[in-house]
Coordinates of C-alpha atoms and ligand atoms in Angstrom, one line a residue:
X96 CA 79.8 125.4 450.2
X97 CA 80.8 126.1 453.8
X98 CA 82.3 129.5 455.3
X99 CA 85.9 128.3 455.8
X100 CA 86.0 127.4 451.9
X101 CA 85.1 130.9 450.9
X102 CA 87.9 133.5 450.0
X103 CA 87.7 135.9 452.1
X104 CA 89.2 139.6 452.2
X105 CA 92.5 140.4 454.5
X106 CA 90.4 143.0 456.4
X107 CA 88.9 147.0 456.4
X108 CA 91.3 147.6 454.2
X109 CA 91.1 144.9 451.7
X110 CA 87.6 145.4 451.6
X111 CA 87.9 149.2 450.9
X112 CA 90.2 148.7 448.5
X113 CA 88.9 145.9 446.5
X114 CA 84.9 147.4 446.7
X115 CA 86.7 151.0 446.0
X116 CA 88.4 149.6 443.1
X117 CA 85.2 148.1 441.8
X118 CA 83.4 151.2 441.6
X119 CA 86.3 153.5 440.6
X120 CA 86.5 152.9 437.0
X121 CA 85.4 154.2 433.3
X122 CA 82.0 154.9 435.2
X123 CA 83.8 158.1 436.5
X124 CA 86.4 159.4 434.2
X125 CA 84.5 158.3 430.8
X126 CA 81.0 157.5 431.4
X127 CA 80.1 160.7 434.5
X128 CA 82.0 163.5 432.1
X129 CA 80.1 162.5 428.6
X130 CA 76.4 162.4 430.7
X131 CA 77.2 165.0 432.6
X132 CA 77.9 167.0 429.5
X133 CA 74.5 165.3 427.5
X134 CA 72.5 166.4 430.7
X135 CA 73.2 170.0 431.2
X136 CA 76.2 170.1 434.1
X137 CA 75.2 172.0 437.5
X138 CA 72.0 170.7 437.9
X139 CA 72.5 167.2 436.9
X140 CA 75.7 166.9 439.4
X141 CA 73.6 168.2 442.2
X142 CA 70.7 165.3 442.1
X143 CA 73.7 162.9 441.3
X144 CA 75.5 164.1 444.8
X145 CA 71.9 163.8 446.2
X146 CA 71.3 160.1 444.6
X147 CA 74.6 159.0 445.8
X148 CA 73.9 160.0 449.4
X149 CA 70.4 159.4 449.6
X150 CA 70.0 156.6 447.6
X151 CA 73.5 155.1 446.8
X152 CA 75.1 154.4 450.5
X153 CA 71.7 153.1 452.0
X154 CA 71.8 150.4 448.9
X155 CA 75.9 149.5 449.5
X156 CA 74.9 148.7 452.7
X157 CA 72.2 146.6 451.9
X158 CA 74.1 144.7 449.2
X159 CA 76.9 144.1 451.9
X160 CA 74.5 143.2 454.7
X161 CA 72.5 140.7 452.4
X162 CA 75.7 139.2 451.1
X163 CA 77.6 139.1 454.7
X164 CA 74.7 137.6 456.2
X165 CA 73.8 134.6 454.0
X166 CA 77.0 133.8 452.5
X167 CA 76.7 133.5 449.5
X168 CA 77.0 135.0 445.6
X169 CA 74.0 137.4 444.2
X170 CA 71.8 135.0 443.5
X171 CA 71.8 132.4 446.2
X172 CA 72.3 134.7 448.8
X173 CA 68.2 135.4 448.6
X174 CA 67.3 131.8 448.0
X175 CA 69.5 131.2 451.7
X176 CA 67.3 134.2 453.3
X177 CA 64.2 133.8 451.4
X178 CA 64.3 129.7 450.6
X179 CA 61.3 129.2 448.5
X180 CA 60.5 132.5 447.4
X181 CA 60.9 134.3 444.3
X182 CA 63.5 136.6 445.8
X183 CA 66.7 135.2 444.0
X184 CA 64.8 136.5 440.6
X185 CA 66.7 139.7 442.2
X186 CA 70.0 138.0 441.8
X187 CA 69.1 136.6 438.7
X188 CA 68.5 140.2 437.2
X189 CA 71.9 141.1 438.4
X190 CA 73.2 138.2 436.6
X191 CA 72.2 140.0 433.4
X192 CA 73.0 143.0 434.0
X193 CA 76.4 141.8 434.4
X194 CA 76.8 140.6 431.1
X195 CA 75.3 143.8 429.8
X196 CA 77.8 146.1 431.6
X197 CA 80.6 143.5 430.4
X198 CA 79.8 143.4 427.0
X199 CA 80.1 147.8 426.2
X200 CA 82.4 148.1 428.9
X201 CA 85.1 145.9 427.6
X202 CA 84.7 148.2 424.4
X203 CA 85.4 151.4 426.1
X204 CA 88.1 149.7 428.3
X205 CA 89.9 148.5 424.9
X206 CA 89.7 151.6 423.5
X207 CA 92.2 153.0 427.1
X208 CA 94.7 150.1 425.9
X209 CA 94.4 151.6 422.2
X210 CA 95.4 155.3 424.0
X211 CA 98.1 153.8 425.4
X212 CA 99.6 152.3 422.7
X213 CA 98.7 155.9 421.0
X214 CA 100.6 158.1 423.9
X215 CA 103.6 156.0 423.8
X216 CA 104.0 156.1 419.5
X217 CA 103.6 160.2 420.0
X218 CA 100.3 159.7 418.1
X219 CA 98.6 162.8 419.5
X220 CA 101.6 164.9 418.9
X221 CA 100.6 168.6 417.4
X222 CA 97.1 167.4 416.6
X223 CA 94.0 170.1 416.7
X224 CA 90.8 168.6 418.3
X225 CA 89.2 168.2 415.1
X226 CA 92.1 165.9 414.2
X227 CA 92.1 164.1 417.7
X228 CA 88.0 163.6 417.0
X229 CA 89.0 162.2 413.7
X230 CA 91.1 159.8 414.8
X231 CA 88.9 158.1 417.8
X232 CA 86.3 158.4 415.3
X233 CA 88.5 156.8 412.3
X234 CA 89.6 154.3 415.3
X235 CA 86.5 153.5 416.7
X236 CA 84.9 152.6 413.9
X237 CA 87.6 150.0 412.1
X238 CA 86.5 146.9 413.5
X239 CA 89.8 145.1 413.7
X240 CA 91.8 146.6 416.2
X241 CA 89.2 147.7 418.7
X242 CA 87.8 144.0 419.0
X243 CA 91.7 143.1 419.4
X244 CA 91.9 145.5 422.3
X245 CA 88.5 144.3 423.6
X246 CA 89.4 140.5 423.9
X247 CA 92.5 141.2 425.4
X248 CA 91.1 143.2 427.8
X249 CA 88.5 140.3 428.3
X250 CA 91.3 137.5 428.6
X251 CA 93.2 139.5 431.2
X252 CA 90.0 139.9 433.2
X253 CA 89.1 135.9 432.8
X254 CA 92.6 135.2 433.6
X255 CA 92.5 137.4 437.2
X256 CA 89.2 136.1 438.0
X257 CA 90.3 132.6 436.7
X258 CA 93.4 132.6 439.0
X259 CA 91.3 133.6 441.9
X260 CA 93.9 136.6 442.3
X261 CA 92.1 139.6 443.6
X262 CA 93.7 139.6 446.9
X263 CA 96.7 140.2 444.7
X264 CA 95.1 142.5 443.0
X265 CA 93.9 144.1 446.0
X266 CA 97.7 144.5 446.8
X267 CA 98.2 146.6 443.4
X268 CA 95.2 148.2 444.0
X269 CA 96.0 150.3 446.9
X270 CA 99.0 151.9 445.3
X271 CA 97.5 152.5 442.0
X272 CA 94.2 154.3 442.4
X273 CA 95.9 156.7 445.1
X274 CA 98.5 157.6 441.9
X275 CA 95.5 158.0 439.6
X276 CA 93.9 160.1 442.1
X277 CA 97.6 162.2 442.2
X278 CA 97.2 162.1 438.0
X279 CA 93.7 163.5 437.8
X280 CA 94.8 166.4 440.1
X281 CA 97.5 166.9 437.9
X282 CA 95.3 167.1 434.8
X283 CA 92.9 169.3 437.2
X284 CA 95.3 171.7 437.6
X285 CA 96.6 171.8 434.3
X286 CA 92.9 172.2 432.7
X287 CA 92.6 175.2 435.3
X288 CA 94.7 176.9 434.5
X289 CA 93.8 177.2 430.6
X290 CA 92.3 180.4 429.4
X291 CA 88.8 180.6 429.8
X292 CA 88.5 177.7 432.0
X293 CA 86.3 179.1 434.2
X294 CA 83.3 178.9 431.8
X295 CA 84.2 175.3 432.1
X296 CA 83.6 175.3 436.3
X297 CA 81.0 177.4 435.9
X298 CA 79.0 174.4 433.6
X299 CA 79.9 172.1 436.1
X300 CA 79.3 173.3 439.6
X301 CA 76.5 176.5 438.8
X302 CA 72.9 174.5 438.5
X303 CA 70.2 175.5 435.6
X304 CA 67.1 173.9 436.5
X305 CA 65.3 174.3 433.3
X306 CA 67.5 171.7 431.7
X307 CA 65.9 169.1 434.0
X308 CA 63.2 166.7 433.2
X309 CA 61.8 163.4 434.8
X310 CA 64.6 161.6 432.0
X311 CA 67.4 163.5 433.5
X312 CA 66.6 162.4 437.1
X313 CA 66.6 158.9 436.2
X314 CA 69.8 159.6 433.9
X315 CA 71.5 160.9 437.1
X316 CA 70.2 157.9 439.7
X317 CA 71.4 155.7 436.8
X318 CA 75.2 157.1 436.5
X319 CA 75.1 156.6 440.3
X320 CA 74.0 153.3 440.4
X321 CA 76.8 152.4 437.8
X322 CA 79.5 154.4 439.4
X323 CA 78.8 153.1 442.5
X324 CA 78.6 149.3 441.5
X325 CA 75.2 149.0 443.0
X326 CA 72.0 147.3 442.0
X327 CA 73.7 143.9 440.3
X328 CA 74.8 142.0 443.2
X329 CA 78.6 142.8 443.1
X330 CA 78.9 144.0 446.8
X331 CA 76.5 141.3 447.6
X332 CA 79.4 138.9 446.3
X333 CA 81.8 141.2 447.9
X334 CA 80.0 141.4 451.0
X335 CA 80.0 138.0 451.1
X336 CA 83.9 137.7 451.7
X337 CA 84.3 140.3 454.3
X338 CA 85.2 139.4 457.9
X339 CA 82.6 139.4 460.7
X340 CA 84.7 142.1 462.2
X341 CA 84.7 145.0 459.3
X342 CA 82.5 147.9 459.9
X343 CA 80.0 148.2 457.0
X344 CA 78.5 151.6 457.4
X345 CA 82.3 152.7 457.3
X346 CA 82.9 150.8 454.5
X347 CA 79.9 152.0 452.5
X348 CA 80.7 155.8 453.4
X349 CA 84.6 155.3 452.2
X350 CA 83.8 153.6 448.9
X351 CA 81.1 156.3 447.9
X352 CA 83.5 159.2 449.0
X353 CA 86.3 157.9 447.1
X354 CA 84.3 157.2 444.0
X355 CA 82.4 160.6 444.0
X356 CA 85.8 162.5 444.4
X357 CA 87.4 160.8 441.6
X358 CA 84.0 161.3 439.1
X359 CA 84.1 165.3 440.2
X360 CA 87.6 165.4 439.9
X361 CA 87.2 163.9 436.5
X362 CA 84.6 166.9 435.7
X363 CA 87.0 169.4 437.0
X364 CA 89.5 167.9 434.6
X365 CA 87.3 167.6 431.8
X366 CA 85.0 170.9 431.8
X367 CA 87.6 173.5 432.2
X368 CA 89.8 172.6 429.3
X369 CA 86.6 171.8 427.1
X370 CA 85.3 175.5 427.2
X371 CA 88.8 176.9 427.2
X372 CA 88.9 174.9 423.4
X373 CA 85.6 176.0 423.2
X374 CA 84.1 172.1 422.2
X375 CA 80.6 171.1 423.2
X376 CA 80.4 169.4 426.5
X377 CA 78.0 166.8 424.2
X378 CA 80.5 164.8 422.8
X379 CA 79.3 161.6 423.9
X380 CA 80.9 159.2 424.4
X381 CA 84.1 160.2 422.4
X382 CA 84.3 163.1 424.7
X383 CA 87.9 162.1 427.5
X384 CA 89.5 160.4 424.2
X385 CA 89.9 164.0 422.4
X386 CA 89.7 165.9 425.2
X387 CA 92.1 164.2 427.3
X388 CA 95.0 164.1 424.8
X389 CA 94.6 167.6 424.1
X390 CA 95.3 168.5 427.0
X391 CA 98.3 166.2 427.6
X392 CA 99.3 167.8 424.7
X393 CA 99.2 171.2 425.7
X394 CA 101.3 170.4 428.7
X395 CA 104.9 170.4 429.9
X396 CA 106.2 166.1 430.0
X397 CA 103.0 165.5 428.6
X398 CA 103.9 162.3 427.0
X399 CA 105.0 161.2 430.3
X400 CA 101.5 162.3 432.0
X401 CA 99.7 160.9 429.0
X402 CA 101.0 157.3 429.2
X403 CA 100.8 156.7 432.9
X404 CA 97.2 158.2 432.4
X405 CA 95.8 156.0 430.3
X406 CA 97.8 152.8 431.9
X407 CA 96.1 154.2 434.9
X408 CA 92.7 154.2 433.8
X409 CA 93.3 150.7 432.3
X410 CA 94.0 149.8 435.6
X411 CA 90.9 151.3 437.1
X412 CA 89.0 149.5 434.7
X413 CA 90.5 146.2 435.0
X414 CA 89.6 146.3 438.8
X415 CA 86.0 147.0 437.9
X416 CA 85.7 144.6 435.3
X417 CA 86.8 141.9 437.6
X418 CA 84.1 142.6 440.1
X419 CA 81.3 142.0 437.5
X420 CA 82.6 138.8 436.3
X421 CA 83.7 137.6 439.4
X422 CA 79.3 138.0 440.3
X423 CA 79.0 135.7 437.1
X424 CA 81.4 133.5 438.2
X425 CA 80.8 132.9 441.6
X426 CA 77.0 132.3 440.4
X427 CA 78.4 129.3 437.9
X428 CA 80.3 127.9 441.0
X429 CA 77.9 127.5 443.5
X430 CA 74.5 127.7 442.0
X431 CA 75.7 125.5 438.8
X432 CA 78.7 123.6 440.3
X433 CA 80.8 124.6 437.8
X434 CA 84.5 124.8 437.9
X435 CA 86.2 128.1 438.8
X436 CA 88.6 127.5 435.6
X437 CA 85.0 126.7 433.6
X438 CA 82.7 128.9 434.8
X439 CA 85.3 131.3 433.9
X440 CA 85.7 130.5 430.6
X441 CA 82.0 130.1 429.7
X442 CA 81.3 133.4 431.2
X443 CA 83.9 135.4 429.4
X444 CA 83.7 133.6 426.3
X445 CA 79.3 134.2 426.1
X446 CA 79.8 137.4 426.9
X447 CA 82.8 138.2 424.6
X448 CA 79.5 137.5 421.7
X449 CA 77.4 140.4 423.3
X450 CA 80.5 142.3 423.5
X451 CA 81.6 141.9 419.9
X452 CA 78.5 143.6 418.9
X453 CA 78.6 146.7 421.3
X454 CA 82.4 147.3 419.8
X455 CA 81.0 146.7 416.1
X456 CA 78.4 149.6 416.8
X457 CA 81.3 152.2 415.7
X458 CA 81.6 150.5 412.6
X459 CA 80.0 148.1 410.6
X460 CA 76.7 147.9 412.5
X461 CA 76.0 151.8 413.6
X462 CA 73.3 151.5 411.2
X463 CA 71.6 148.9 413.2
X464 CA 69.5 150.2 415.7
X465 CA 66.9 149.2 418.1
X466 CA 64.6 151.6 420.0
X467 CA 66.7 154.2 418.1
X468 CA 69.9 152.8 419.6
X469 CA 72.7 151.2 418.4
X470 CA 73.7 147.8 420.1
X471 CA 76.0 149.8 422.5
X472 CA 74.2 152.7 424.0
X473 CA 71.4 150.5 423.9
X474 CA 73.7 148.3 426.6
X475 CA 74.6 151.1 427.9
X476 CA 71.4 153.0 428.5
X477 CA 69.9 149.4 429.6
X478 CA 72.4 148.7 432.3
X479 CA 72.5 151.5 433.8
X480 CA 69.3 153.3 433.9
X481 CA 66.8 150.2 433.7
X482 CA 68.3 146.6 435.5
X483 CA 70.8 148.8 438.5
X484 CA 67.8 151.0 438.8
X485 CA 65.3 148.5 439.1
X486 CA 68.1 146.1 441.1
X487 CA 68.8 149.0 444.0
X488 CA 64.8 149.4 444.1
X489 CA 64.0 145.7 444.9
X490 CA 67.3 145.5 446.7
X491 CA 65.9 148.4 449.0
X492 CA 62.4 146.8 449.4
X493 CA 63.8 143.4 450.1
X494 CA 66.0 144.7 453.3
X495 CA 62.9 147.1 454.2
X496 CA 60.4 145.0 454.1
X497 CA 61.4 141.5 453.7
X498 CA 64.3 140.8 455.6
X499 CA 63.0 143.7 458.2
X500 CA 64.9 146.0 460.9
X501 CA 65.8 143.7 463.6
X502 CA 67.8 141.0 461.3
X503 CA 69.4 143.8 459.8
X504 CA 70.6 145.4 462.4
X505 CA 71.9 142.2 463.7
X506 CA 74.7 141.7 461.1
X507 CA 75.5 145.7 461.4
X508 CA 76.0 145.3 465.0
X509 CA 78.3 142.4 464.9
X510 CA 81.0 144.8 464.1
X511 CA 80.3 148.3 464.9
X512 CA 78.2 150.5 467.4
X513 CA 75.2 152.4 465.6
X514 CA 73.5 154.9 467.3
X515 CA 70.1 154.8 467.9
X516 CA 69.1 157.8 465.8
X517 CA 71.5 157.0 462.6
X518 CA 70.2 153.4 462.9
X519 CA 66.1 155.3 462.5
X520 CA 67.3 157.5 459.7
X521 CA 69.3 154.7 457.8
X522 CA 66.5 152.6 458.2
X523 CA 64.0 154.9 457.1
X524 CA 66.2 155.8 454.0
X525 CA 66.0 152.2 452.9
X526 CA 62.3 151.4 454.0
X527 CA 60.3 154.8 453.0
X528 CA 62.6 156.8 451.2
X529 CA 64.7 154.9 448.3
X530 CA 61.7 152.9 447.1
X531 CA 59.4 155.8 446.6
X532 CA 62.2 157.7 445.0
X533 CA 63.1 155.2 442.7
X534 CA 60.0 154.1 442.2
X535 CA 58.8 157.5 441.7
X536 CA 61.9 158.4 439.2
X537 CA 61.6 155.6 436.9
X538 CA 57.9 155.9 436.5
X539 CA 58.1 159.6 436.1
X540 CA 60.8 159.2 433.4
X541 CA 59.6 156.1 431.6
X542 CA 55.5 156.8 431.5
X543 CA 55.0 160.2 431.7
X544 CA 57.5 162.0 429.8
X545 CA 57.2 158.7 427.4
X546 CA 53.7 160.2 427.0
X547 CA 54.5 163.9 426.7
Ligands
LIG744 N1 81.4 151.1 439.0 C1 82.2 150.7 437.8 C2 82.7 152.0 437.1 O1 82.3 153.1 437.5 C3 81.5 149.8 436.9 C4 81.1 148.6 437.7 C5 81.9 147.6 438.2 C6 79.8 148.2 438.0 N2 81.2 146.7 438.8 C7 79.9 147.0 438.8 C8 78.6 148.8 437.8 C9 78.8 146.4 439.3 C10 77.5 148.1 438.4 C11 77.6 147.0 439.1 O2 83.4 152.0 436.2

């Protein structure tokens, strides 16, 4: 493996678009809404705005600066920095992780082709929300065509990853995620403007402390460890193809704006139209599929809005699902000297079994639980809240502490000016800060309240 051989991204651009287009994705408009919703609204946005900040840009950064520097995918990126060390157990964590987040989220994304397949046959045509639940419940749980949906999805992600094509994805992408921004404000402005909508807002941005505990916290870090496609190793593998010559902190700042709009956009479309029905914001995770359509439903060329919607989202999560196999990918290729054609194929295909389950869990096997979950929000739960939590956390503690300040700073500087006193905060952040926090949030949430 040498640097010319590597693909590389066109530039600031390319970068922003193809790491914004990672983390934009189901994580915002499906996953953000139905937690949110679980976890009591106000309160939980405010420490996810605070995790993203705090914790979530200091750990892009990192990713990109350990992947920049060495070269190399997730894993052997710490066995170039760290030869001989156990450091590339780091990368080998996010190689699981990825086939965790794969396997449910091919599900969900499966079920957005299913939606728009229904908005184009009229299916949500006059239908109360107790009829729209029915239905994604009735859906969900027949096992044939949502395992169709989900290894289509799966092929087309293999086949972009296969082709090597996300530069021309990255071409797609910067037209298609401004239009879903233009779609979400749409359905914004729609959901505002329903009667009693304001409840709705009010659930979302007005905090109530009392509904948080230690679990919440780390149910909030979590969702913004997912939504930001940290802790696996996918901006290490992105990092890893962007030019000497792109500002990283700019970078980091831009894909965890754009992401954070589109997940609060996606509560302000969400909230306001769910307590102007008057549902429970506790759906789970059927909670966008009724919702959603209702709304379409209830406005003028919603049909129109409905379709484009849900190709949209698709799209969304077709750019994020490439990112994580790409991590597995580019793993097979230069750890295992695999083919990319192979290690394509071997990836999708293992994690296709894994996946098969998580889309069974609506059906046949919701019975089936372990730790009181079934096989998909036990992925779920596990991805997000235990191996990106635990990922970011060793992430942070290897730049802090391992690789150290100076070295650091080095591959920064190569492409922008820092100023002194942002360099000392940033630093601090990812030294001090983000491992006690995390540290502190999962073993608050995991021994403590597991004991009370
Ligand atoms: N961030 C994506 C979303 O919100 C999901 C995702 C893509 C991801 N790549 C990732 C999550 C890497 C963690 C790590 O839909």
């Amino acid at each position: 493996m040498s640097l010319t051989n590597r693909d590389g991204f066109s530039g600031k651009f390319g970068v922003i678009a193809a790491a914004a287009g990672s983390a934009v994705g189901l994580g915002n408009i499906w996953r953000f809404p139905y937690i949110t919703g679980e976890n009591g609204g106000g309160a939980f946005l405010l420490i996810y705005l605070l995790a993203v900040v705090l914790l979530g840009i200091p750990v892009i950064l990192s990713e990109f600066v350990i992947g920049r520097k060495s070269q190399a995918n997730a894993l052997g990126a710490f066995r170039k920095l760290s030869p001989g060390k156990p450091w590339w157990l780091i990368g080998l964590m996010g190689i699981v992780a990825a086939f965790v987040i794969l396997s449910f989220y091919t599900t969900v994304a499966g079920w957005t082709l299913e939606y728009i397949v229904q908005s184009i046959t009229g299916g949500f045509h006059n239908k109360s929300t107790t009829e729209l639940a029915d239905d994604f419940n009735n859906f969900t749980a027949s096992s044939f065509r949502p395992l169709l949906w989900q290894l289509i999805f799966m092929l087309l992600t293999a086949w972009i990853v296969f082709a090597g094509i996300q530069k021309g994805i990255e071409k797609y992408t910067k037209i298609l995620m401004p239009l879903l921004l233009i779609m979400i404000i749409v359905v914004c402005i729609r959901s505002l403007s329903l009667e009693g909508s304001y409840e709705g807002l009010k659930f979302l941005f007005k905090p109530d402390f009392n509904k948080i505990t230690a679990q919440t916290v780390l149910l909030a870090l979590g969702q913004a460890a997912f939504s930001l496609s940290i802790g696996m190793g996918a901006l290490i593998t992105y990092g890893s193809y962007i030019r000497k010559d792109t500002p990283l902190i700019k970078v980091s700042t831009d894909v965890a704006l754009a992401d954070t709009t589109i997940a609060v956009l996606s509560g302000v479309m969400i909230f306001p139209a769910l307590f102007a029905l008057g549902e429970s914001p506790a759906a789970g995770p059927g909670l966008v599929f009724i919702t959603l359509p209702k709304l379409f439903e209830s406005m003028p060329a919603g049909e129109f809005f409905a379709v484009m919607f849900f190709i949209l989202l698709a799209v969304a999560a077709l750019t994020s699902t490439i990112s994580v196999l790409e991590v597995v990918v580019a793993y097979l290729v230069e750890e295992k000297n695999m083919s990319r054609p192979k290690a394509t194929i071997i990836g999708a295909i293992s994690i296709s079994i894994t996946g098969v389950l998580c889309t069974l869990s609506f059906g046949p096997l919701k019975d089936f639980k372990i730790f009181d979950k079934t096989v998909f929000d036990l992925m779920n739960y596990i991805s997000a809240n235990i191996l990106l939590t635990f990922g970011a956390l060793f992430i942070v503690i290897y730049c802090g502490w391992i690789l150290k300040k100076q070295p650091f700073f080095e591959e920064l500087k190569i492409s922008e000016k820092i100023h002194p006193i942002l360099a000392n905060i940033l630093f601090f952040l990812i030294k001090y800060f983000a491992p006690i926090a995390i540290g502190a949030i999962a073993i608050g949430a995991f021994f403590i309240e597991g004991l009370t």
